Amino acid sequence: MYNGFKDFLSGELTGIRESGLFKSERIIDSPQGAEIRVRNRDVLNFCANNYLGLGDHPKLIEAARPRSMSAAMDCRRCASLRHQDIHKKLENKLGEVRWHGRRDSLPSCFDANGGLFETLLKEEDVIITDALNHASIIDGIRLSKAKRYIYKNCDMQDLEERLKESQDARFRLIGTDGSSPMDGSIAPLPQICDLAEKYDAMVMVDDSHATGFMGPHGRGTHEHHGVMGRIDVLTSTLGKALGGASGGFTAARQEIVDLLRQRSRPYLFSNTVPPPIIAVASAAIDMLTETTALRDKLHNNTRYFRKAMTEAGFDIKPGEHPIVPIMLYDAHKAQDMAAAMLEEGVYVIGFFFPVVPKGQARIRVQISAAHDGDHLDTAIAAFKKVGKSLGVTK
Ligand SMILES: *Cc1c(COP(=O)(O)O)cnc(C)c1O
């Protein structure tokens, strides 16, 4: 029985290889940091979600340690689906310190999005969603019976058209990434909120690539744009800038959170976040509440790198986010460039279909507060050398 299917799968894989879209996984043999070990070589890491450099921060490792030991010893901590005191404490911190008075639930962000739309919206409702939204938002919407309208990426005229078209709906929710994981572009939240108000819709933001570092206190794109009180639902991850490597949350208006706790399927039917990760996220939030130093360093690094790369003649999407997309358009070229950069001791990844649209291949650089000036200069020099040899720059 399997033989026929095996041939079919082999054909699919050959097709992926031939179109330059095959992704080989590189194994990292060291802790996360500015310098990592890949294939027995020390290289600079420019492709991590470790925006604030918290991935190997001693304070956070220390925070995880006692919890993980007690977790190992106390099987109630490992084997329970249910929330415990430490989860509640973190939820309150996320709610009160970071998000002003709202409380939160805690699956992964993929699960937060997976449980959100289906729980809140039914057949008579409408979700209006940005065309380039993250896969977890798209999948979450698929699970809901609400009608789906799509507006062009960050196009406010198109969003207004969709709002006009959907006036008959009972409730409407506009859903967007706060910042795009592939472009680093930041959603025009003030305009989205204005349109939502004008047409009586709600707003949902997934801030996975912004929590911890966007906005004056690192609360996210809603703080960056000064619309903190105007977002109805915010989902995000504990696994990127907050250094936990996993875990997510939903911060929303009280009744929304209350209902999610009753009905969100990933919240009810999947294990909760493990105690060491709760401890790490909690310690990270305390650190980020005390000082903006890491966030400030990240943004200085980002400005420095973007300026130098633009001056070197690379086609980079303008912006201020630490995700810096270096546009190459061709998937083979993106693969070649990533391989050549690794030869130069700089680890970056090429992104191509299906994670970005066809013909939009790129190197996605991620700047971190873990990078020092020397790291940035080494990476910029390597890009210049490789860019010339591949004919990307003159
Ligand atoms: C990474 C990411 C997620 C998934 O987060 P997890 O907590 O790892 O499930 C969801 N949404 C966006 C926009 C992301 O970038």
Tab-separated table of C-alpha atoms and ligand atoms in Angstrom:
chain	number	residue	atom	x	y	z
A	1	MET	CA	0.000	0.000	0.000
A	2	TYR	CA	2.769	2.468	0.919
A	3	ASN	CA	4.719	1.968	-2.348
A	4	GLY	CA	2.393	4.052	-4.473
A	5	PHE	CA	2.345	6.819	-1.888
A	6	LYS	CA	6.134	6.604	-1.539
A	7	ASP	CA	6.575	7.266	-5.268
A	8	PHE	CA	4.156	10.159	-5.028
A	9	LEU	CA	6.062	11.711	-2.096
A	10	SER	CA	9.430	11.189	-3.820
A	11	GLY	CA	8.066	13.052	-6.829
A	12	GLU	CA	6.915	15.938	-4.631
A	13	LEU	CA	10.329	16.151	-2.932
A	14	THR	CA	12.156	16.059	-6.287
A	15	GLY	CA	9.947	18.904	-7.487
A	16	ILE	CA	10.789	20.957	-4.391
A	17	ARG	CA	14.528	20.303	-4.919
A	18	GLU	CA	14.465	21.151	-8.621
A	19	SER	CA	12.792	24.491	-8.074
A	20	GLY	CA	15.459	25.489	-5.528
A	21	LEU	CA	12.888	25.439	-2.718
A	22	PHE	CA	14.314	22.574	-0.658
A	23	LYS	CA	15.158	23.671	2.860
A	24	SER	CA	18.071	21.863	4.508
A	25	GLU	CA	18.138	22.117	8.256
A	26	ARG	CA	21.378	23.170	9.843
A	27	ILE	CA	22.006	21.997	13.359
A	28	ILE	CA	23.321	24.474	15.920
A	29	ASP	CA	25.683	22.786	18.420
A	30	SER	CA	26.004	25.602	20.937
A	31	PRO	CA	23.893	27.836	23.142
A	32	GLN	CA	22.018	30.659	21.403
A	33	GLY	CA	24.080	33.873	21.186
A	34	ALA	CA	25.807	36.295	18.816
A	35	GLU	CA	28.356	33.544	18.133
A	36	ILE	CA	27.200	29.980	17.593
A	37	ARG	CA	28.657	26.684	16.393
A	38	VAL	CA	27.292	25.284	13.119
A	39	ARG	CA	28.877	22.263	11.367
A	40	ASN	CA	31.935	22.443	13.622
A	41	ARG	CA	32.537	26.094	12.827
A	42	ASP	CA	32.120	29.176	14.966
A	43	VAL	CA	29.933	31.611	13.061
A	44	LEU	CA	28.091	34.856	13.725
A	45	ASN	CA	24.379	34.368	14.152
A	46	PHE	CA	22.224	36.783	12.142
A	47	CYS	CA	19.077	34.703	11.894
A	48	ALA	CA	17.702	34.330	15.404
A	49	ASN	CA	14.523	35.545	17.054
A	50	ASN	CA	16.835	36.371	19.956
A	51	TYR	CA	16.229	40.103	19.443
A	52	LEU	CA	17.221	41.172	22.937
A	53	GLY	CA	20.011	38.642	23.412
A	54	LEU	CA	18.067	36.981	26.221
A	55	GLY	CA	18.458	33.482	24.732
A	56	ASP	CA	21.505	32.742	26.896
A	57	HIS	CA	21.154	35.424	29.565
A	58	PRO	CA	22.587	34.189	32.919
A	59	LYS	CA	19.699	35.676	34.920
A	60	LEU	CA	17.150	33.814	32.837
A	61	ILE	CA	19.065	30.543	32.915
A	62	GLU	CA	19.168	30.932	36.688
A	63	ALA	CA	15.432	31.638	36.749
A	64	ALA	CA	14.738	28.416	34.870
A	65	ARG	CA	16.989	26.192	36.943
A	66	PRO	CA	15.255	25.766	40.320
A	67	ARG	CA	11.886	25.442	38.632
A	68	SER	CA	13.037	22.787	36.210
A	69	MET	CA	14.508	20.762	39.062
A	70	SER	CA	11.352	20.928	41.088
A	71	ALA	CA	9.415	20.161	37.917
A	72	ALA	CA	11.439	17.024	37.438
A	73	MET	CA	10.852	15.997	41.035
A	74	ASP	CA	7.215	16.904	41.269
A	75	CYS	CA	5.233	15.021	38.675
A	76	ARG	CA	2.186	17.179	39.297
A	77	ARG	CA	4.108	19.968	37.644
A	78	CYS	CA	4.862	17.870	34.586
A	79	ALA	CA	1.731	15.871	34.152
A	80	SER	CA	-0.979	18.426	34.644
A	81	LEU	CA	-2.937	20.250	31.999
A	82	ARG	CA	-4.003	22.820	34.508
A	83	HIS	CA	-2.629	26.195	35.330
A	84	GLN	CA	-0.712	26.687	38.535
A	85	ASP	CA	0.158	29.626	40.739
A	86	ILE	CA	3.190	30.545	38.647
A	87	HIS	CA	1.116	30.689	35.474
A	88	LYS	CA	-1.347	33.025	37.144
A	89	LYS	CA	1.479	35.244	38.365
A	90	LEU	CA	2.927	35.541	34.879
A	91	GLU	CA	-0.504	36.193	33.408
A	92	ASN	CA	-1.003	39.013	35.854
A	93	LYS	CA	2.396	40.446	34.982
A	94	LEU	CA	1.641	40.316	31.282
A	95	GLY	CA	-1.753	41.811	31.954
A	96	GLU	CA	-0.957	44.488	34.438
A	97	VAL	CA	2.644	45.431	33.828
A	98	ARG	CA	2.850	44.987	30.108
A	99	TRP	CA	-0.650	45.386	28.821
A	100	HIS	CA	-2.404	47.645	31.301
A	101	GLY	CA	-5.104	45.834	33.110
A	102	ARG	CA	-5.851	42.956	30.797
A	103	ARG	CA	-5.312	39.352	31.715
A	104	ASP	CA	-4.037	36.612	29.564
A	105	SER	CA	-4.142	32.967	28.736
A	106	LEU	CA	-1.163	30.882	27.842
A	107	PRO	CA	-0.935	28.372	25.018
A	108	SER	CA	1.825	28.862	22.340
A	109	CYS	CA	1.118	31.765	20.030
A	110	PHE	CA	0.229	29.315	17.255
A	111	ASP	CA	-2.294	27.842	19.670
A	112	ALA	CA	-3.415	31.264	20.893
A	113	ASN	CA	-4.373	32.071	17.299
A	114	GLY	CA	-5.726	28.565	16.788
A	115	GLY	CA	-8.216	28.937	19.613
A	116	LEU	CA	-9.141	32.565	19.157
A	117	PHE	CA	-11.328	33.018	16.089
A	118	GLU	CA	-13.383	29.856	16.418
A	119	THR	CA	-14.232	30.689	20.011
A	120	LEU	CA	-15.237	34.282	19.389
A	121	LEU	CA	-16.876	34.374	15.967
A	122	LYS	CA	-19.647	32.362	14.250
A	123	GLU	CA	-21.268	32.080	10.794
A	124	GLU	CA	-22.932	35.472	11.028
A	125	ASP	CA	-19.604	37.213	11.768
A	126	VAL	CA	-16.726	38.379	9.566
A	127	ILE	CA	-12.940	38.331	9.965
A	128	ILE	CA	-11.055	40.810	7.813
A	129	THR	CA	-7.441	39.791	7.499
A	130	ASP	CA	-4.223	41.119	5.967
A	131	ALA	CA	-3.151	39.084	2.914
A	132	LEU	CA	0.327	38.408	4.333
A	133	ASN	CA	-0.700	37.340	7.823
A	134	HIS	CA	1.246	34.614	9.634
A	135	ALA	CA	0.280	30.983	9.010
A	136	SER	CA	-1.074	30.646	12.560
A	137	ILE	CA	-3.607	33.465	11.992
A	138	ILE	CA	-4.607	31.921	8.662
A	139	ASP	CA	-5.062	28.486	10.230
A	140	GLY	CA	-6.921	29.933	13.198
A	141	ILE	CA	-9.341	31.656	10.830
A	142	ARG	CA	-9.813	28.417	8.870
A	143	LEU	CA	-11.094	26.769	12.034
A	144	SER	CA	-13.760	29.421	12.504
A	145	LYS	CA	-17.087	29.428	10.651
A	146	ALA	CA	-16.962	33.210	10.290
A	147	LYS	CA	-16.716	34.606	6.761
A	148	ARG	CA	-13.255	35.682	5.722
A	149	TYR	CA	-12.400	38.855	3.812
A	150	ILE	CA	-8.808	39.579	2.789
A	151	TYR	CA	-7.285	43.019	2.285
A	152	LYS	CA	-4.004	43.705	0.463
A	153	ASN	CA	-0.978	43.884	2.746
A	154	CYS	CA	-1.172	47.099	4.815
A	155	ASP	CA	-3.496	48.675	2.189
A	156	MET	CA	-5.947	50.878	4.085
A	157	GLN	CA	-8.103	51.697	1.063
A	158	ASP	CA	-8.575	48.006	0.443
A	159	LEU	CA	-9.363	47.423	4.117
A	160	GLU	CA	-12.012	50.144	3.943
A	161	GLU	CA	-13.540	48.458	0.881
A	162	ARG	CA	-13.772	45.147	2.778
A	163	LEU	CA	-15.359	46.976	5.729
A	164	LYS	CA	-17.953	48.514	3.408
A	165	GLU	CA	-18.676	45.140	1.796
A	166	SER	CA	-19.203	43.389	5.112
A	167	GLN	CA	-21.575	45.853	6.821
A	168	ASP	CA	-24.287	43.214	7.241
A	169	ALA	CA	-22.208	41.040	9.541
A	170	ARG	CA	-23.160	40.705	13.210
A	171	PHE	CA	-19.616	41.287	14.537
A	172	ARG	CA	-16.431	42.060	12.654
A	173	LEU	CA	-12.813	41.579	13.646
A	174	ILE	CA	-9.817	42.951	11.740
A	175	GLY	CA	-6.766	40.700	12.239
A	176	THR	CA	-3.139	41.552	11.486
A	177	ASP	CA	0.458	40.857	12.410
A	178	GLY	CA	1.795	43.814	14.392
A	179	SER	CA	4.972	43.476	12.387
A	180	SER	CA	5.478	41.150	9.480
A	181	PRO	CA	7.830	38.235	10.249
A	182	MET	CA	9.134	38.239	6.674
A	183	ASP	CA	9.344	41.974	5.920
A	184	GLY	CA	9.754	43.604	9.297
A	185	SER	CA	7.104	46.075	8.148
A	186	ILE	CA	4.927	47.475	10.930
A	187	ALA	CA	1.160	47.453	10.491
A	188	PRO	CA	-0.441	50.934	10.286
A	189	LEU	CA	-2.334	50.399	13.538
A	190	PRO	CA	-3.578	54.000	14.031
A	191	GLN	CA	-5.303	53.907	10.626
A	192	ILE	CA	-6.585	50.382	11.252
A	193	CYS	CA	-8.052	51.503	14.595
A	194	ASP	CA	-9.618	54.591	12.977
A	195	LEU	CA	-11.273	52.450	10.311
A	196	ALA	CA	-12.372	49.927	12.927
A	197	GLU	CA	-14.030	52.719	14.891
A	198	LYS	CA	-15.660	54.241	11.820
A	199	TYR	CA	-17.139	50.897	10.743
A	200	ASP	CA	-17.747	49.416	14.188
A	201	ALA	CA	-15.243	46.556	13.994
A	202	MET	CA	-12.794	45.114	16.544
A	203	VAL	CA	-9.012	44.824	16.122
A	204	MET	CA	-6.764	41.817	16.745
A	205	VAL	CA	-2.954	42.047	16.567
A	206	ASP	CA	-0.390	39.210	16.642
A	207	ASP	CA	2.734	40.836	18.070
A	208	SER	CA	5.092	37.846	18.080
A	209	HIS	CA	7.877	39.810	16.365
A	210	ALA	CA	7.434	42.917	18.517
A	211	THR	CA	6.739	41.845	22.120
A	212	GLY	CA	9.662	42.918	24.281
A	213	PHE	CA	11.260	45.480	21.971
A	214	MET	CA	8.873	47.653	19.940
A	215	GLY	CA	7.544	50.816	21.571
A	216	PRO	CA	9.198	53.002	24.237
A	217	HIS	CA	8.952	50.237	26.863
A	218	GLY	CA	9.044	47.292	24.493
A	219	ARG	CA	5.384	46.417	24.920
A	220	GLY	CA	4.821	45.997	21.214
A	221	THR	CA	3.589	47.656	18.047
A	222	HIS	CA	0.511	49.015	19.814
A	223	GLU	CA	2.792	50.949	22.158
A	224	HIS	CA	5.047	51.934	19.246
A	225	HIS	CA	2.005	53.450	17.530
A	226	GLY	CA	0.371	54.850	20.671
A	227	VAL	CA	-2.812	52.785	20.346
A	228	MET	CA	-2.526	50.563	23.431
A	229	GLY	CA	-6.084	51.074	24.626
A	230	ARG	CA	-7.584	50.592	21.170
A	231	ILE	CA	-6.576	46.978	20.454
A	232	ASP	CA	-9.222	44.451	21.500
A	233	VAL	CA	-7.136	41.281	21.274
A	234	LEU	CA	-3.377	40.882	21.241
A	235	THR	CA	-1.690	37.501	20.853
A	236	SER	CA	2.031	36.943	21.143
A	237	THR	CA	4.787	34.497	21.929
A	238	LEU	CA	7.069	34.042	24.923
A	239	GLY	CA	9.481	32.233	22.617
A	240	LYS	CA	11.127	35.023	20.620
A	241	ALA	CA	12.421	38.245	22.190
A	242	LEU	CA	11.443	37.126	25.701
A	243	GLY	CA	13.968	34.316	25.423
A	244	GLY	CA	11.776	31.422	26.540
A	245	ALA	CA	11.975	29.456	23.262
A	246	SER	CA	8.302	28.506	23.618
A	247	GLY	CA	4.946	29.544	25.049
A	248	GLY	CA	2.417	32.175	24.075
A	249	PHE	CA	-0.416	34.283	25.375
A	250	THR	CA	-3.569	36.182	24.564
A	251	ALA	CA	-4.060	39.627	26.080
A	252	ALA	CA	-7.552	40.898	25.492
A	253	ARG	CA	-10.554	42.653	26.921
A	254	GLN	CA	-11.742	40.973	30.081
A	255	GLU	CA	-14.803	39.197	28.680
A	256	ILE	CA	-12.812	37.908	25.728
A	257	VAL	CA	-10.193	36.355	28.014
A	258	ASP	CA	-12.947	34.976	30.280
A	259	LEU	CA	-14.610	33.223	27.338
A	260	LEU	CA	-11.313	31.931	25.940
A	261	ARG	CA	-10.655	30.267	29.287
A	262	GLN	CA	-13.988	28.469	28.933
A	263	ARG	CA	-13.848	27.553	25.253
A	264	SER	CA	-10.462	27.928	23.543
A	265	ARG	CA	-9.620	24.382	22.459
A	266	PRO	CA	-5.807	24.580	22.616
A	267	TYR	CA	-6.143	26.160	26.076
A	268	LEU	CA	-8.408	23.364	27.281
A	269	PHE	CA	-7.053	20.330	25.444
A	270	SER	CA	-3.290	20.852	25.268
A	271	ASN	CA	-0.694	20.919	28.008
A	272	THR	CA	0.043	24.254	29.543
A	273	VAL	CA	3.406	26.025	29.333
A	274	PRO	CA	6.136	24.184	31.306
A	275	PRO	CA	7.252	25.848	34.568
A	276	PRO	CA	10.844	26.694	33.506
A	277	ILE	CA	9.512	28.697	30.566
A	278	ILE	CA	7.066	30.547	32.793
A	279	ALA	CA	9.944	31.374	35.135
A	280	VAL	CA	12.104	32.634	32.255
A	281	ALA	CA	9.346	34.799	30.771
A	282	SER	CA	8.554	36.216	34.182
A	283	ALA	CA	12.201	37.118	34.852
A	284	ALA	CA	12.544	38.578	31.340
A	285	ILE	CA	9.561	40.865	31.879
A	286	ASP	CA	10.996	42.032	35.199
A	287	MET	CA	14.311	42.847	33.491
A	288	LEU	CA	12.647	44.705	30.648
A	289	THR	CA	10.492	46.660	33.076
A	290	GLU	CA	13.585	47.827	34.975
A	291	THR	CA	15.583	49.081	32.003
A	292	THR	CA	15.279	49.798	28.291
A	293	ALA	CA	19.040	49.243	27.719
A	294	LEU	CA	18.707	46.066	25.647
A	295	ARG	CA	15.923	47.505	23.566
A	296	ASP	CA	17.933	50.694	22.950
A	297	LYS	CA	20.994	48.690	21.901
A	298	LEU	CA	18.882	46.605	19.534
A	299	HIS	CA	17.487	49.671	17.805
A	300	ASN	CA	20.917	51.350	17.547
A	301	ASN	CA	22.323	48.155	16.011
A	302	THR	CA	19.410	47.999	13.594
A	303	ARG	CA	19.860	51.592	12.416
A	304	TYR	CA	23.603	51.048	11.950
A	305	PHE	CA	23.158	47.833	9.935
A	306	ARG	CA	20.332	49.123	7.749
A	307	LYS	CA	22.275	52.281	6.882
A	308	ALA	CA	25.502	50.439	6.011
A	309	MET	CA	23.712	47.833	3.872
A	310	THR	CA	21.702	50.451	1.999
A	311	GLU	CA	24.879	52.430	1.315
A	312	ALA	CA	26.526	49.228	0.053
A	313	GLY	CA	23.846	49.040	-2.629
A	314	PHE	CA	21.672	46.206	-1.330
A	315	ASP	CA	17.963	46.267	-2.032
A	316	ILE	CA	16.534	46.248	1.484
A	317	LYS	CA	12.974	47.022	2.422
A	318	PRO	CA	13.124	50.312	4.325
A	319	GLY	CA	11.922	50.438	7.916
A	320	GLU	CA	13.033	50.412	11.524
A	321	HIS	CA	12.443	46.805	12.545
A	322	PRO	CA	15.390	44.502	13.415
A	323	ILE	CA	14.168	42.146	10.689
A	324	VAL	CA	16.089	43.374	7.638
A	325	PRO	CA	14.978	41.719	4.379
A	326	ILE	CA	17.709	41.743	1.724
A	327	MET	CA	15.734	41.273	-1.474
A	328	LEU	CA	17.133	38.873	-4.094
A	329	TYR	CA	13.790	37.744	-5.651
A	330	ASP	CA	15.265	34.450	-6.955
A	331	ALA	CA	15.184	31.367	-4.685
A	332	HIS	CA	18.439	29.882	-6.051
A	333	LYS	CA	20.217	33.174	-5.473
A	334	ALA	CA	18.943	33.351	-1.895
A	335	GLN	CA	20.218	29.811	-1.251
A	336	ASP	CA	23.606	30.597	-2.865
A	337	MET	CA	24.003	33.753	-0.860
A	338	ALA	CA	23.177	32.054	2.446
A	339	ALA	CA	25.727	29.291	1.641
A	340	ALA	CA	28.422	31.810	0.666
A	341	MET	CA	27.780	33.847	3.820
A	342	LEU	CA	28.220	30.730	5.940
A	343	GLU	CA	31.587	30.208	4.223
A	344	GLU	CA	32.440	33.729	5.397
A	345	GLY	CA	31.459	32.804	8.950
A	346	VAL	CA	28.058	34.515	9.039
A	347	TYR	CA	24.924	32.467	9.522
A	348	VAL	CA	21.895	33.862	7.671
A	349	ILE	CA	18.952	32.114	6.065
A	350	GLY	CA	17.408	32.459	2.641
A	351	PHE	CA	13.612	32.700	2.603
A	352	PHE	CA	11.624	31.664	-0.434
A	353	PHE	CA	8.292	30.118	-1.348
A	354	PRO	CA	6.202	28.957	0.521
A	355	VAL	CA	7.183	31.231	3.427
A	356	VAL	CA	7.228	34.271	1.103
A	357	PRO	CA	5.360	34.664	-2.215
A	358	LYS	CA	7.022	33.197	-5.356
A	359	GLY	CA	9.557	35.608	-6.880
A	360	GLN	CA	10.072	37.388	-3.548
A	361	ALA	CA	13.063	35.375	-2.259
A	362	ARG	CA	15.326	37.112	0.180
A	363	ILE	CA	17.870	36.826	2.953
A	364	ARG	CA	16.142	37.696	6.197
A	365	VAL	CA	18.673	39.199	8.567
A	366	GLN	CA	17.675	39.559	12.202
A	367	ILE	CA	19.613	42.049	14.284
A	368	SER	CA	20.032	41.431	18.004
A	369	ALA	CA	21.118	43.291	21.110
A	370	ALA	CA	23.585	40.400	21.483
A	371	HIS	CA	25.558	41.825	18.523
A	372	ASP	CA	28.456	44.151	19.242
A	373	GLY	CA	29.920	46.646	16.782
A	374	ASP	CA	32.534	44.124	15.606
A	375	HIS	CA	29.874	41.521	14.847
A	376	LEU	CA	27.933	44.008	12.748
A	377	ASP	CA	31.020	45.174	10.858
A	378	THR	CA	32.097	41.585	10.140
A	379	ALA	CA	28.657	40.746	8.774
A	380	ILE	CA	28.498	43.903	6.657
A	381	ALA	CA	31.967	43.207	5.179
A	382	ALA	CA	30.947	39.619	4.371
A	383	PHE	CA	27.739	40.788	2.698
A	384	LYS	CA	29.705	43.268	0.577
A	385	LYS	CA	32.158	40.577	-0.545
A	386	VAL	CA	29.503	37.945	-1.268
A	387	GLY	CA	27.154	40.489	-2.861
A	388	LYS	CA	29.842	41.448	-5.392
A	389	SER	CA	30.879	37.874	-6.156
A	390	LEU	CA	27.257	36.850	-6.805
A	391	GLY	CA	26.575	39.943	-8.898
A	392	VAL	CA	23.951	41.248	-6.461
A	393	THR	CA	25.777	44.549	-5.940
A	394	LYS	CA	28.266	46.340	-8.179
B	1	LIG	C1	6.474	32.789	15.551
B	1	LIG	C2	5.110	33.313	15.330
B	1	LIG	C3	4.002	32.639	15.875
B	1	LIG	C4	4.145	31.336	16.594
B	1	LIG	O1	4.616	31.508	17.890
B	1	LIG	P1	4.819	30.222	18.828
B	1	LIG	O2	4.679	30.739	20.197
B	1	LIG	O3	6.172	29.698	18.493
B	1	LIG	O4	3.734	29.258	18.454
B	1	LIG	C5	2.740	33.195	15.710
B	1	LIG	N1	2.570	34.346	15.029
B	1	LIG	C6	3.605	35.022	14.477
B	1	LIG	C7	3.356	36.304	13.752
B	1	LIG	C8	4.898	34.519	14.605
B	1	LIG	O5	5.914	35.159	14.041
